[in-house]
Amino acid sequence: MPEITDLSTIEYRNTSLQEHPIGKNVAQKFWEDRLRDNLNESGTGCSGIGLQFNRWLYRLRAHRFRQILTGLTIDPDKTRVLDVGSGAGFYIRQWRLQGVRQLEGLDFSKSSVGYLQAAYPECTFHLADVTDPDLAVPSARYDIITAFDVLFHIVDDEDYRAALNNLCRMLKPGGVLIFSENFTHHEHARGGNYHYSRTLLQIGSMLEEAGLQLDCRRPMFILMNAPDDSTSRLLHACWRRVRFIAQRGEMFGWIMGAILYPVDRMLTVLLNESPTTEIAVCQRQGERVDDQVSG
């Protein structure tokens, strides 16, 4: 049986609730309920657009993930990896396909950890909140940490800082953090109860405070997600149309994804900036790796 670190008795702090009137316990319940009923691409992906369109989104995520890894030196037998916000296990599967043996996951959803425990008995999973300042995971343990589609769901800035501090602390010196964010270039950050888009400047400053050096950013999507980092009326109108069609039913979502996937796959390689989600690669400051990330 895999090891589960049960930190379900975490005492949640109550910070900056005037700006974001939702406590972490409420956010945890939201994700617990969502994942309990949908431990698949629909439960962890974009809400309201169906399973089939989300599956196309995850195909592109997998493609971009593999491209990012081509720029890193990974020994499947020796590299210790932690996947934060494991959800339904998509990136656990991606790491397993890479042959990584020392693989661990972390999520604050009991539904997620229970499912992953049964699905991947060879791995170790931690039931924990990455924003907890007393996170009970050993320091300097991991060579690589991934945190995809996690950080922009942390709406409170202090919790965001705590998460980055924890991620840095858990990395070995010179270790690599790979995560996704929206990195907006303007100040009209889109916020909500469960989603908050920060600017590139804000994120860069918080990364530096935590001891993480941002080495590169690459597009995750171009057309297949909400263009939070764009003021183009045309792009926003296109995304509204995509959502409208995908919401008509799973067949329509599949067709729309099949049309957009090859276009987005090409554009994510050709363009250096994205109007929506990007993948970032950081290193824990102190040591640098000579490898250059490609793609």
PDB file of C-alpha atoms in Angstrom:
ATOM      1  CA  MET A   1       0.000   0.000   0.000  1.00  0.00           C
ATOM      2  CA  PRO A   2       1.233   3.515  -0.725  1.00  0.00           C
ATOM      3  CA  GLU A   3       1.998   5.906   2.063  1.00  0.00           C
ATOM      4  CA  ILE A   4      -0.579   8.629   2.765  1.00  0.00           C
ATOM      5  CA  THR A   5       0.279  11.523   5.002  1.00  0.00           C
ATOM      6  CA  ASP A   6      -3.069  12.489   6.558  1.00  0.00           C
ATOM      7  CA  LEU A   7      -3.041  16.198   7.268  1.00  0.00           C
ATOM      8  CA  SER A   8      -6.817  16.565   7.188  1.00  0.00           C
ATOM      9  CA  THR A   9      -6.834  18.331  10.554  1.00  0.00           C
ATOM     10  CA  ILE A  10      -5.078  21.412   9.141  1.00  0.00           C
ATOM     11  CA  GLU A  11      -6.290  24.611  10.811  1.00  0.00           C
ATOM     12  CA  TYR A  12      -7.150  27.021   8.040  1.00  0.00           C
ATOM     13  CA  ARG A  13      -5.993  30.604   8.356  1.00  0.00           C
ATOM     14  CA  ASN A  14      -8.398  33.433   7.605  1.00  0.00           C
ATOM     15  CA  THR A  15      -6.442  35.967   5.569  1.00  0.00           C
ATOM     16  CA  SER A  16      -7.513  38.822   3.313  1.00  0.00           C
ATOM     17  CA  LEU A  17     -11.118  37.680   3.225  1.00  0.00           C
ATOM     18  CA  GLN A  18     -12.266  41.259   2.667  1.00  0.00           C
ATOM     19  CA  GLU A  19     -10.788  41.082  -0.843  1.00  0.00           C
ATOM     20  CA  HIS A  20     -11.626  37.432  -1.515  1.00  0.00           C
ATOM     21  CA  PRO A  21     -14.677  36.521   0.603  1.00  0.00           C
ATOM     22  CA  ILE A  22     -14.138  32.786   0.472  1.00  0.00           C
ATOM     23  CA  GLY A  23     -12.202  30.801   3.062  1.00  0.00           C
ATOM     24  CA  LYS A  24      -9.847  27.970   2.238  1.00  0.00           C
ATOM     25  CA  ASN A  25     -12.201  25.483   3.846  1.00  0.00           C
ATOM     26  CA  VAL A  26     -14.902  26.538   1.382  1.00  0.00           C
ATOM     27  CA  ALA A  27     -12.510  26.220  -1.550  1.00  0.00           C
ATOM     28  CA  GLN A  28     -11.449  22.793  -0.344  1.00  0.00           C
ATOM     29  CA  LYS A  29     -15.083  21.680  -0.121  1.00  0.00           C
ATOM     30  CA  PHE A  30     -15.695  22.976  -3.649  1.00  0.00           C
ATOM     31  CA  TRP A  31     -12.883  20.853  -5.073  1.00  0.00           C
ATOM     32  CA  GLU A  32     -13.736  17.896  -2.861  1.00  0.00           C
ATOM     33  CA  ASP A  33     -17.301  17.885  -4.172  1.00  0.00           C
ATOM     34  CA  ARG A  34     -16.231  18.422  -7.765  1.00  0.00           C
ATOM     35  CA  LEU A  35     -13.627  15.669  -7.761  1.00  0.00           C
ATOM     36  CA  ARG A  36     -15.825  13.220  -5.880  1.00  0.00           C
ATOM     37  CA  ASP A  37     -18.244  13.174  -8.815  1.00  0.00           C
ATOM     38  CA  ASN A  38     -15.792  13.769 -11.669  1.00  0.00           C
ATOM     39  CA  LEU A  39     -12.397  12.143 -11.278  1.00  0.00           C
ATOM     40  CA  ASN A  40     -11.660  12.721 -14.946  1.00  0.00           C
ATOM     41  CA  GLU A  41     -10.678  15.505 -17.361  1.00  0.00           C
ATOM     42  CA  SER A  42     -14.017  17.236 -16.827  1.00  0.00           C
ATOM     43  CA  GLY A  43     -13.552  17.418 -13.060  1.00  0.00           C
ATOM     44  CA  THR A  44     -10.054  18.866 -13.205  1.00  0.00           C
ATOM     45  CA  GLY A  45     -10.332  20.817 -16.464  1.00  0.00           C
ATOM     46  CA  CYS A  46     -12.380  23.775 -17.643  1.00  0.00           C
ATOM     47  CA  SER A  47     -15.866  23.745 -16.189  1.00  0.00           C
ATOM     48  CA  GLY A  48     -18.960  23.931 -18.340  1.00  0.00           C
ATOM     49  CA  ILE A  49     -17.465  22.752 -21.638  1.00  0.00           C
ATOM     50  CA  GLY A  50     -17.906  19.006 -21.302  1.00  0.00           C
ATOM     51  CA  LEU A  51     -15.663  15.987 -21.155  1.00  0.00           C
ATOM     52  CA  GLN A  52     -14.759  15.649 -24.838  1.00  0.00           C
ATOM     53  CA  PHE A  53     -13.465  19.193 -25.350  1.00  0.00           C
ATOM     54  CA  ASN A  54     -11.518  18.889 -22.091  1.00  0.00           C
ATOM     55  CA  ARG A  55      -9.934  15.696 -23.374  1.00  0.00           C
ATOM     56  CA  TRP A  56      -8.591  17.609 -26.352  1.00  0.00           C
ATOM     57  CA  LEU A  57      -7.241  20.231 -23.937  1.00  0.00           C
ATOM     58  CA  TYR A  58      -5.454  17.514 -22.005  1.00  0.00           C
ATOM     59  CA  ARG A  59      -4.011  16.050 -25.199  1.00  0.00           C
ATOM     60  CA  LEU A  60      -2.390  19.415 -25.790  1.00  0.00           C
ATOM     61  CA  ARG A  61      -1.233  19.592 -22.165  1.00  0.00           C
ATOM     62  CA  ALA A  62       0.455  16.208 -22.564  1.00  0.00           C
ATOM     63  CA  HIS A  63       2.144  17.313 -25.791  1.00  0.00           C
ATOM     64  CA  ARG A  64       3.460  20.532 -24.240  1.00  0.00           C
ATOM     65  CA  PHE A  65       4.554  18.676 -21.107  1.00  0.00           C
ATOM     66  CA  ARG A  66       6.683  16.299 -23.177  1.00  0.00           C
ATOM     67  CA  GLN A  67       8.206  19.192 -25.093  1.00  0.00           C
ATOM     68  CA  ILE A  68       9.183  21.010 -21.909  1.00  0.00           C
ATOM     69  CA  LEU A  69      10.821  17.868 -20.533  1.00  0.00           C
ATOM     70  CA  THR A  70      13.062  17.555 -23.594  1.00  0.00           C
ATOM     71  CA  GLY A  71      15.101  20.451 -22.221  1.00  0.00           C
ATOM     72  CA  LEU A  72      15.702  18.830 -18.839  1.00  0.00           C
ATOM     73  CA  THR A  73      18.076  16.096 -17.749  1.00  0.00           C
ATOM     74  CA  ILE A  74      15.970  13.348 -16.159  1.00  0.00           C
ATOM     75  CA  ASP A  75      17.224  10.005 -14.945  1.00  0.00           C
ATOM     76  CA  PRO A  76      14.059   7.892 -14.535  1.00  0.00           C
ATOM     77  CA  ASP A  77      15.730   5.766 -11.868  1.00  0.00           C
ATOM     78  CA  LYS A  78      17.161   8.592  -9.761  1.00  0.00           C
ATOM     79  CA  THR A  79      15.055  11.720 -10.318  1.00  0.00           C
ATOM     80  CA  ARG A  80      12.622  12.248  -7.438  1.00  0.00           C
ATOM     81  CA  VAL A  81       9.429  13.994  -8.576  1.00  0.00           C
ATOM     82  CA  LEU A  82       6.494  15.521  -6.701  1.00  0.00           C
ATOM     83  CA  ASP A  83       3.267  16.415  -8.508  1.00  0.00           C
ATOM     84  CA  VAL A  84       1.246  19.032  -6.594  1.00  0.00           C
ATOM     85  CA  GLY A  85      -2.511  19.208  -7.107  1.00  0.00           C
ATOM     86  CA  SER A  86      -2.614  15.715  -8.565  1.00  0.00           C
ATOM     87  CA  GLY A  87      -6.412  15.683  -8.945  1.00  0.00           C
ATOM     88  CA  ALA A  88      -7.423  12.755 -11.149  1.00  0.00           C
ATOM     89  CA  GLY A  89      -3.782  11.821 -11.774  1.00  0.00           C
ATOM     90  CA  PHE A  90      -3.188  13.201 -15.266  1.00  0.00           C
ATOM     91  CA  TYR A  91       0.385  14.317 -14.570  1.00  0.00           C
ATOM     92  CA  ILE A  92       1.029  11.253 -12.446  1.00  0.00           C
ATOM     93  CA  ARG A  93       0.289   9.276 -15.621  1.00  0.00           C
ATOM     94  CA  GLN A  94       2.569  11.528 -17.663  1.00  0.00           C
ATOM     95  CA  TRP A  95       5.454  11.009 -15.264  1.00  0.00           C
ATOM     96  CA  ARG A  96       4.848   7.257 -15.242  1.00  0.00           C
ATOM     97  CA  LEU A  97       5.033   7.285 -19.042  1.00  0.00           C
ATOM     98  CA  GLN A  98       8.439   8.954 -18.660  1.00  0.00           C
ATOM     99  CA  GLY A  99       9.521   5.985 -16.569  1.00  0.00           C
ATOM    100  CA  VAL A 100      10.041   7.952 -13.355  1.00  0.00           C
ATOM    101  CA  ARG A 101      10.112   5.567 -10.397  1.00  0.00           C
ATOM    102  CA  GLN A 102      10.485   7.903  -7.424  1.00  0.00           C
ATOM    103  CA  LEU A 103       7.153   9.664  -7.881  1.00  0.00           C
ATOM    104  CA  GLU A 104       4.943  11.279  -5.260  1.00  0.00           C
ATOM    105  CA  GLY A 105       1.716  13.274  -5.418  1.00  0.00           C
ATOM    106  CA  LEU A 106       0.062  15.852  -3.196  1.00  0.00           C
ATOM    107  CA  ASP A 107      -3.536  17.041  -3.077  1.00  0.00           C
ATOM    108  CA  PHE A 108      -5.889  18.450  -0.434  1.00  0.00           C
ATOM    109  CA  SER A 109      -8.832  16.397  -1.725  1.00  0.00           C
ATOM    110  CA  LYS A 110      -9.487  13.101   0.075  1.00  0.00           C
ATOM    111  CA  SER A 111     -11.365  11.897  -3.007  1.00  0.00           C
ATOM    112  CA  SER A 112      -8.287  12.515  -5.137  1.00  0.00           C
ATOM    113  CA  VAL A 113      -5.799  10.904  -2.778  1.00  0.00           C
ATOM    114  CA  GLY A 114      -8.048   7.892  -2.175  1.00  0.00           C
ATOM    115  CA  TYR A 115      -8.465   7.343  -5.903  1.00  0.00           C
ATOM    116  CA  LEU A 116      -4.760   7.794  -6.654  1.00  0.00           C
ATOM    117  CA  GLN A 117      -3.777   5.480  -3.815  1.00  0.00           C
ATOM    118  CA  ALA A 118      -5.745   2.673  -5.436  1.00  0.00           C
ATOM    119  CA  ALA A 119      -4.721   3.497  -9.007  1.00  0.00           C
ATOM    120  CA  TYR A 120      -0.980   3.918  -8.362  1.00  0.00           C
ATOM    121  CA  PRO A 121       0.002   1.702  -5.415  1.00  0.00           C
ATOM    122  CA  GLU A 122       3.664   2.015  -6.386  1.00  0.00           C
ATOM    123  CA  CYS A 123       3.620   5.787  -5.678  1.00  0.00           C
ATOM    124  CA  THR A 124       3.480   7.839  -2.489  1.00  0.00           C
ATOM    125  CA  PHE A 125       0.679  10.371  -1.973  1.00  0.00           C
ATOM    126  CA  HIS A 126       0.271  13.148   0.573  1.00  0.00           C
ATOM    127  CA  LEU A 127      -3.061  14.537   1.727  1.00  0.00           C
ATOM    128  CA  ALA A 128      -2.099  18.146   2.365  1.00  0.00           C
ATOM    129  CA  ASP A 129      -2.653  21.807   1.469  1.00  0.00           C
ATOM    130  CA  VAL A 130       0.329  23.328  -0.330  1.00  0.00           C
ATOM    131  CA  THR A 131      -0.549  26.741   1.174  1.00  0.00           C
ATOM    132  CA  ASP A 132      -0.175  25.446   4.726  1.00  0.00           C
ATOM    133  CA  PRO A 133       2.844  27.224   6.332  1.00  0.00           C
ATOM    134  CA  ASP A 134       3.486  24.108   8.421  1.00  0.00           C
ATOM    135  CA  LEU A 135       3.339  21.668   5.527  1.00  0.00           C
ATOM    136  CA  ALA A 136       4.717  18.380   6.830  1.00  0.00           C
ATOM    137  CA  VAL A 137       6.750  17.311   3.813  1.00  0.00           C
ATOM    138  CA  PRO A 138      10.549  17.032   4.089  1.00  0.00           C
ATOM    139  CA  SER A 139      12.697  19.919   2.870  1.00  0.00           C
ATOM    140  CA  ALA A 140      15.133  19.615  -0.053  1.00  0.00           C
ATOM    141  CA  ARG A 141      13.613  16.273  -1.094  1.00  0.00           C
ATOM    142  CA  TYR A 142      12.677  16.626  -4.776  1.00  0.00           C
ATOM    143  CA  ASP A 143      14.605  17.163  -7.996  1.00  0.00           C
ATOM    144  CA  ILE A 144      11.484  18.270  -9.877  1.00  0.00           C
ATOM    145  CA  ILE A 145       8.091  19.527  -8.716  1.00  0.00           C
ATOM    146  CA  THR A 146       5.151  20.033 -11.066  1.00  0.00           C
ATOM    147  CA  ALA A 147       2.150  22.190 -10.178  1.00  0.00           C
ATOM    148  CA  PHE A 148      -0.095  22.429 -13.220  1.00  0.00           C
ATOM    149  CA  ASP A 149      -3.369  24.393 -13.070  1.00  0.00           C
ATOM    150  CA  VAL A 150      -2.932  24.844  -9.319  1.00  0.00           C
ATOM    151  CA  LEU A 151      -1.502  28.248  -8.435  1.00  0.00           C
ATOM    152  CA  PHE A 152      -4.097  30.396 -10.206  1.00  0.00           C
ATOM    153  CA  HIS A 153      -6.723  28.711  -8.036  1.00  0.00           C
ATOM    154  CA  ILE A 154      -5.100  30.261  -4.948  1.00  0.00           C
ATOM    155  CA  VAL A 155      -6.990  33.546  -4.695  1.00  0.00           C
ATOM    156  CA  ASP A 156      -5.290  34.960  -1.585  1.00  0.00           C
ATOM    157  CA  ASP A 157      -1.858  36.540  -2.101  1.00  0.00           C
ATOM    158  CA  GLU A 158      -0.476  35.412   1.253  1.00  0.00           C
ATOM    159  CA  ASP A 159      -1.541  31.844   0.564  1.00  0.00           C
ATOM    160  CA  TYR A 160       0.096  32.142  -2.855  1.00  0.00           C
ATOM    161  CA  ARG A 161       3.351  33.241  -1.217  1.00  0.00           C
ATOM    162  CA  ALA A 162       3.106  30.391   1.280  1.00  0.00           C
ATOM    163  CA  ALA A 163       2.653  27.909  -1.564  1.00  0.00           C
ATOM    164  CA  LEU A 164       5.719  29.208  -3.402  1.00  0.00           C
ATOM    165  CA  ASN A 165       7.764  29.099  -0.199  1.00  0.00           C
ATOM    166  CA  ASN A 166       6.736  25.482   0.344  1.00  0.00           C
ATOM    167  CA  LEU A 167       7.519  24.512  -3.234  1.00  0.00           C
ATOM    168  CA  CYS A 168      10.959  26.102  -2.991  1.00  0.00           C
ATOM    169  CA  ARG A 169      11.634  24.500   0.384  1.00  0.00           C
ATOM    170  CA  MET A 170      10.758  21.030  -0.894  1.00  0.00           C
ATOM    171  CA  LEU A 171      13.111  21.336  -3.883  1.00  0.00           C
ATOM    172  CA  LYS A 172      16.734  20.324  -3.678  1.00  0.00           C
ATOM    173  CA  PRO A 173      19.230  23.146  -4.391  1.00  0.00           C
ATOM    174  CA  GLY A 174      19.134  23.579  -8.156  1.00  0.00           C
ATOM    175  CA  GLY A 175      15.856  21.676  -8.324  1.00  0.00           C
ATOM    176  CA  VAL A 176      13.261  22.554 -10.957  1.00  0.00           C
ATOM    177  CA  LEU A 177       9.677  23.752 -10.529  1.00  0.00           C
ATOM    178  CA  ILE A 178       7.410  23.422 -13.579  1.00  0.00           C
ATOM    179  CA  PHE A 179       4.002  25.060 -13.275  1.00  0.00           C
ATOM    180  CA  SER A 180       1.254  26.734 -15.272  1.00  0.00           C
ATOM    181  CA  GLU A 181      -0.037  30.280 -14.813  1.00  0.00           C
ATOM    182  CA  ASN A 182      -1.679  33.045 -16.808  1.00  0.00           C
ATOM    183  CA  PHE A 183       1.081  35.670 -16.347  1.00  0.00           C
ATOM    184  CA  THR A 184      -1.023  38.624 -17.463  1.00  0.00           C
ATOM    185  CA  HIS A 185       0.734  41.737 -18.730  1.00  0.00           C
ATOM    186  CA  HIS A 186      -2.011  44.114 -17.598  1.00  0.00           C
ATOM    187  CA  GLU A 187      -3.616  45.025 -14.302  1.00  0.00           C
ATOM    188  CA  HIS A 188      -7.209  43.967 -14.927  1.00  0.00           C
ATOM    189  CA  ALA A 189      -6.571  40.547 -13.418  1.00  0.00           C
ATOM    190  CA  ARG A 190      -9.602  38.302 -13.611  1.00  0.00           C
ATOM    191  CA  GLY A 191     -10.671  37.102 -10.201  1.00  0.00           C
ATOM    192  CA  GLY A 192     -13.313  34.916  -8.661  1.00  0.00           C
ATOM    193  CA  ASN A 193     -13.964  32.597  -5.763  1.00  0.00           C
ATOM    194  CA  TYR A 194     -11.805  29.822  -7.200  1.00  0.00           C
ATOM    195  CA  HIS A 195      -9.623  31.510  -9.822  1.00  0.00           C
ATOM    196  CA  TYR A 196      -7.364  34.568  -9.868  1.00  0.00           C
ATOM    197  CA  SER A 197      -5.041  35.699 -12.659  1.00  0.00           C
ATOM    198  CA  ARG A 198      -1.997  37.631 -11.436  1.00  0.00           C
ATOM    199  CA  THR A 199       0.372  39.708 -13.526  1.00  0.00           C
ATOM    200  CA  LEU A 200       3.782  38.557 -14.702  1.00  0.00           C
ATOM    201  CA  LEU A 201       5.298  41.285 -12.530  1.00  0.00           C
ATOM    202  CA  GLN A 202       3.456  40.105  -9.412  1.00  0.00           C
ATOM    203  CA  ILE A 203       4.306  36.449  -9.954  1.00  0.00           C
ATOM    204  CA  GLY A 204       7.928  37.229 -10.771  1.00  0.00           C
ATOM    205  CA  SER A 205       8.295  39.215  -7.570  1.00  0.00           C
ATOM    206  CA  MET A 206       6.736  36.445  -5.456  1.00  0.00           C
ATOM    207  CA  LEU A 207       8.940  33.812  -7.082  1.00  0.00           C
ATOM    208  CA  GLU A 208      12.030  35.851  -6.308  1.00  0.00           C
ATOM    209  CA  GLU A 209      10.930  36.356  -2.693  1.00  0.00           C
ATOM    210  CA  ALA A 210      10.520  32.589  -2.349  1.00  0.00           C
ATOM    211  CA  GLY A 211      13.986  31.892  -3.750  1.00  0.00           C
ATOM    212  CA  LEU A 212      12.880  30.695  -7.173  1.00  0.00           C
ATOM    213  CA  GLN A 213      14.365  31.945 -10.430  1.00  0.00           C
ATOM    214  CA  LEU A 214      12.061  32.090 -13.450  1.00  0.00           C
ATOM    215  CA  ASP A 215      14.040  30.627 -16.352  1.00  0.00           C
ATOM    216  CA  CYS A 216      11.464  30.498 -19.129  1.00  0.00           C
ATOM    217  CA  ARG A 217       7.806  30.686 -20.097  1.00  0.00           C
ATOM    218  CA  ARG A 218       6.187  28.863 -22.996  1.00  0.00           C
ATOM    219  CA  PRO A 219       2.550  28.754 -24.216  1.00  0.00           C
ATOM    220  CA  MET A 220       0.322  25.941 -22.985  1.00  0.00           C
ATOM    221  CA  PHE A 221      -2.606  27.061 -25.168  1.00  0.00           C
ATOM    222  CA  ILE A 222      -3.253  29.822 -27.673  1.00  0.00           C
ATOM    223  CA  LEU A 223      -6.886  29.511 -28.803  1.00  0.00           C
ATOM    224  CA  MET A 224      -8.255  26.676 -26.660  1.00  0.00           C
ATOM    225  CA  ASN A 225      -8.632  28.522 -23.355  1.00  0.00           C
ATOM    226  CA  ALA A 226      -9.960  31.841 -22.059  1.00  0.00           C
ATOM    227  CA  PRO A 227      -7.672  34.674 -23.305  1.00  0.00           C
ATOM    228  CA  ASP A 228      -7.152  36.276 -19.879  1.00  0.00           C
ATOM    229  CA  ASP A 229      -3.970  38.002 -21.037  1.00  0.00           C
ATOM    230  CA  SER A 230      -5.505  39.715 -24.037  1.00  0.00           C
ATOM    231  CA  THR A 231      -7.570  42.843 -24.578  1.00  0.00           C
ATOM    232  CA  SER A 232      -8.490  41.734 -28.101  1.00  0.00           C
ATOM    233  CA  ARG A 233     -12.245  41.758 -28.596  1.00  0.00           C
ATOM    234  CA  LEU A 234     -11.809  39.300 -31.454  1.00  0.00           C
ATOM    235  CA  LEU A 235     -10.024  36.720 -29.272  1.00  0.00           C
ATOM    236  CA  HIS A 236     -12.604  37.023 -26.518  1.00  0.00           C
ATOM    237  CA  ALA A 237     -15.426  36.735 -29.040  1.00  0.00           C
ATOM    238  CA  CYS A 238     -13.811  33.624 -30.543  1.00  0.00           C
ATOM    239  CA  TRP A 239     -13.480  32.003 -27.124  1.00  0.00           C
ATOM    240  CA  ARG A 240     -17.128  32.753 -26.316  1.00  0.00           C
ATOM    241  CA  ARG A 241     -18.107  31.067 -29.591  1.00  0.00           C
ATOM    242  CA  VAL A 242     -15.917  28.046 -28.816  1.00  0.00           C
ATOM    243  CA  ARG A 243     -17.532  27.674 -25.387  1.00  0.00           C
ATOM    244  CA  PHE A 244     -21.004  28.103 -26.839  1.00  0.00           C
ATOM    245  CA  ILE A 245     -20.448  25.324 -29.364  1.00  0.00           C
ATOM    246  CA  ALA A 246     -18.745  22.986 -26.872  1.00  0.00           C
ATOM    247  CA  GLN A 247     -21.619  23.453 -24.427  1.00  0.00           C
ATOM    248  CA  ARG A 248     -24.156  22.212 -26.974  1.00  0.00           C
ATOM    249  CA  GLY A 249     -23.146  18.624 -26.311  1.00  0.00           C
ATOM    250  CA  GLU A 250     -20.255  16.181 -26.180  1.00  0.00           C
ATOM    251  CA  MET A 251     -20.267  15.580 -29.937  1.00  0.00           C
ATOM    252  CA  PHE A 252     -19.953  19.311 -30.594  1.00  0.00           C
ATOM    253  CA  GLY A 253     -17.197  19.563 -27.982  1.00  0.00           C
ATOM    254  CA  TRP A 254     -15.276  16.743 -29.640  1.00  0.00           C
ATOM    255  CA  ILE A 255     -15.598  18.326 -33.096  1.00  0.00           C
ATOM    256  CA  MET A 256     -14.520  21.756 -31.839  1.00  0.00           C
ATOM    257  CA  GLY A 257     -11.531  20.232 -30.031  1.00  0.00           C
ATOM    258  CA  ALA A 258     -10.551  18.201 -33.098  1.00  0.00           C
ATOM    259  CA  ILE A 259     -10.548  21.373 -35.212  1.00  0.00           C
ATOM    260  CA  LEU A 260      -8.601  23.548 -32.766  1.00  0.00           C
ATOM    261  CA  TYR A 261      -6.099  21.001 -31.446  1.00  0.00           C
ATOM    262  CA  PRO A 262      -3.766  20.834 -34.490  1.00  0.00           C
ATOM    263  CA  VAL A 263      -3.909  24.625 -34.878  1.00  0.00           C
ATOM    264  CA  ASP A 264      -3.058  25.238 -31.226  1.00  0.00           C
ATOM    265  CA  ARG A 265      -0.371  22.555 -31.272  1.00  0.00           C
ATOM    266  CA  MET A 266       1.364  24.405 -34.108  1.00  0.00           C
ATOM    267  CA  LEU A 267       0.882  27.875 -32.607  1.00  0.00           C
ATOM    268  CA  THR A 268       2.247  26.908 -29.193  1.00  0.00           C
ATOM    269  CA  VAL A 269       5.549  26.047 -30.859  1.00  0.00           C
ATOM    270  CA  LEU A 270       5.664  29.085 -33.159  1.00  0.00           C
ATOM    271  CA  LEU A 271       4.749  31.724 -30.561  1.00  0.00           C
ATOM    272  CA  ASN A 272       6.706  32.691 -27.460  1.00  0.00           C
ATOM    273  CA  GLU A 273       3.815  34.490 -25.746  1.00  0.00           C
ATOM    274  CA  SER A 274       0.296  33.230 -25.123  1.00  0.00           C
ATOM    275  CA  PRO A 275      -2.933  35.161 -24.514  1.00  0.00           C
ATOM    276  CA  THR A 276      -3.875  32.481 -22.012  1.00  0.00           C
ATOM    277  CA  THR A 277      -2.167  29.833 -19.866  1.00  0.00           C
ATOM    278  CA  GLU A 278       1.598  29.367 -20.086  1.00  0.00           C
ATOM    279  CA  ILE A 279       4.078  26.821 -18.711  1.00  0.00           C
ATOM    280  CA  ALA A 280       6.889  28.204 -16.572  1.00  0.00           C
ATOM    281  CA  VAL A 281      10.156  26.581 -15.565  1.00  0.00           C
ATOM    282  CA  CYS A 282      11.912  27.816 -12.415  1.00  0.00           C
ATOM    283  CA  GLN A 283      14.941  26.755 -10.428  1.00  0.00           C
ATOM    284  CA  ARG A 284      15.636  26.957  -6.750  1.00  0.00           C
ATOM    285  CA  GLN A 285      18.281  29.633  -6.475  1.00  0.00           C
ATOM    286  CA  GLY A 286      21.736  28.631  -5.412  1.00  0.00           C
ATOM    287  CA  GLU A 287      22.661  26.311  -8.254  1.00  0.00           C
ATOM    288  CA  ARG A 288      21.944  26.500 -11.964  1.00  0.00           C
ATOM    289  CA  VAL A 289      21.506  23.820 -14.563  1.00  0.00           C
ATOM    290  CA  ASP A 290      23.161  24.362 -17.944  1.00  0.00           C
ATOM    291  CA  ASP A 291      20.404  22.679 -19.897  1.00  0.00           C
ATOM    292  CA  GLN A 292      18.286  25.006 -22.002  1.00  0.00           C
ATOM    293  CA  VAL A 293      14.550  24.344 -22.095  1.00  0.00           C
ATOM    294  CA  SER A 294      13.232  24.060 -25.643  1.00  0.00           C
ATOM    295  CA  GLY A 295       9.835  24.169 -27.290  1.00  0.00           C
TER     296      GLY A 295
END
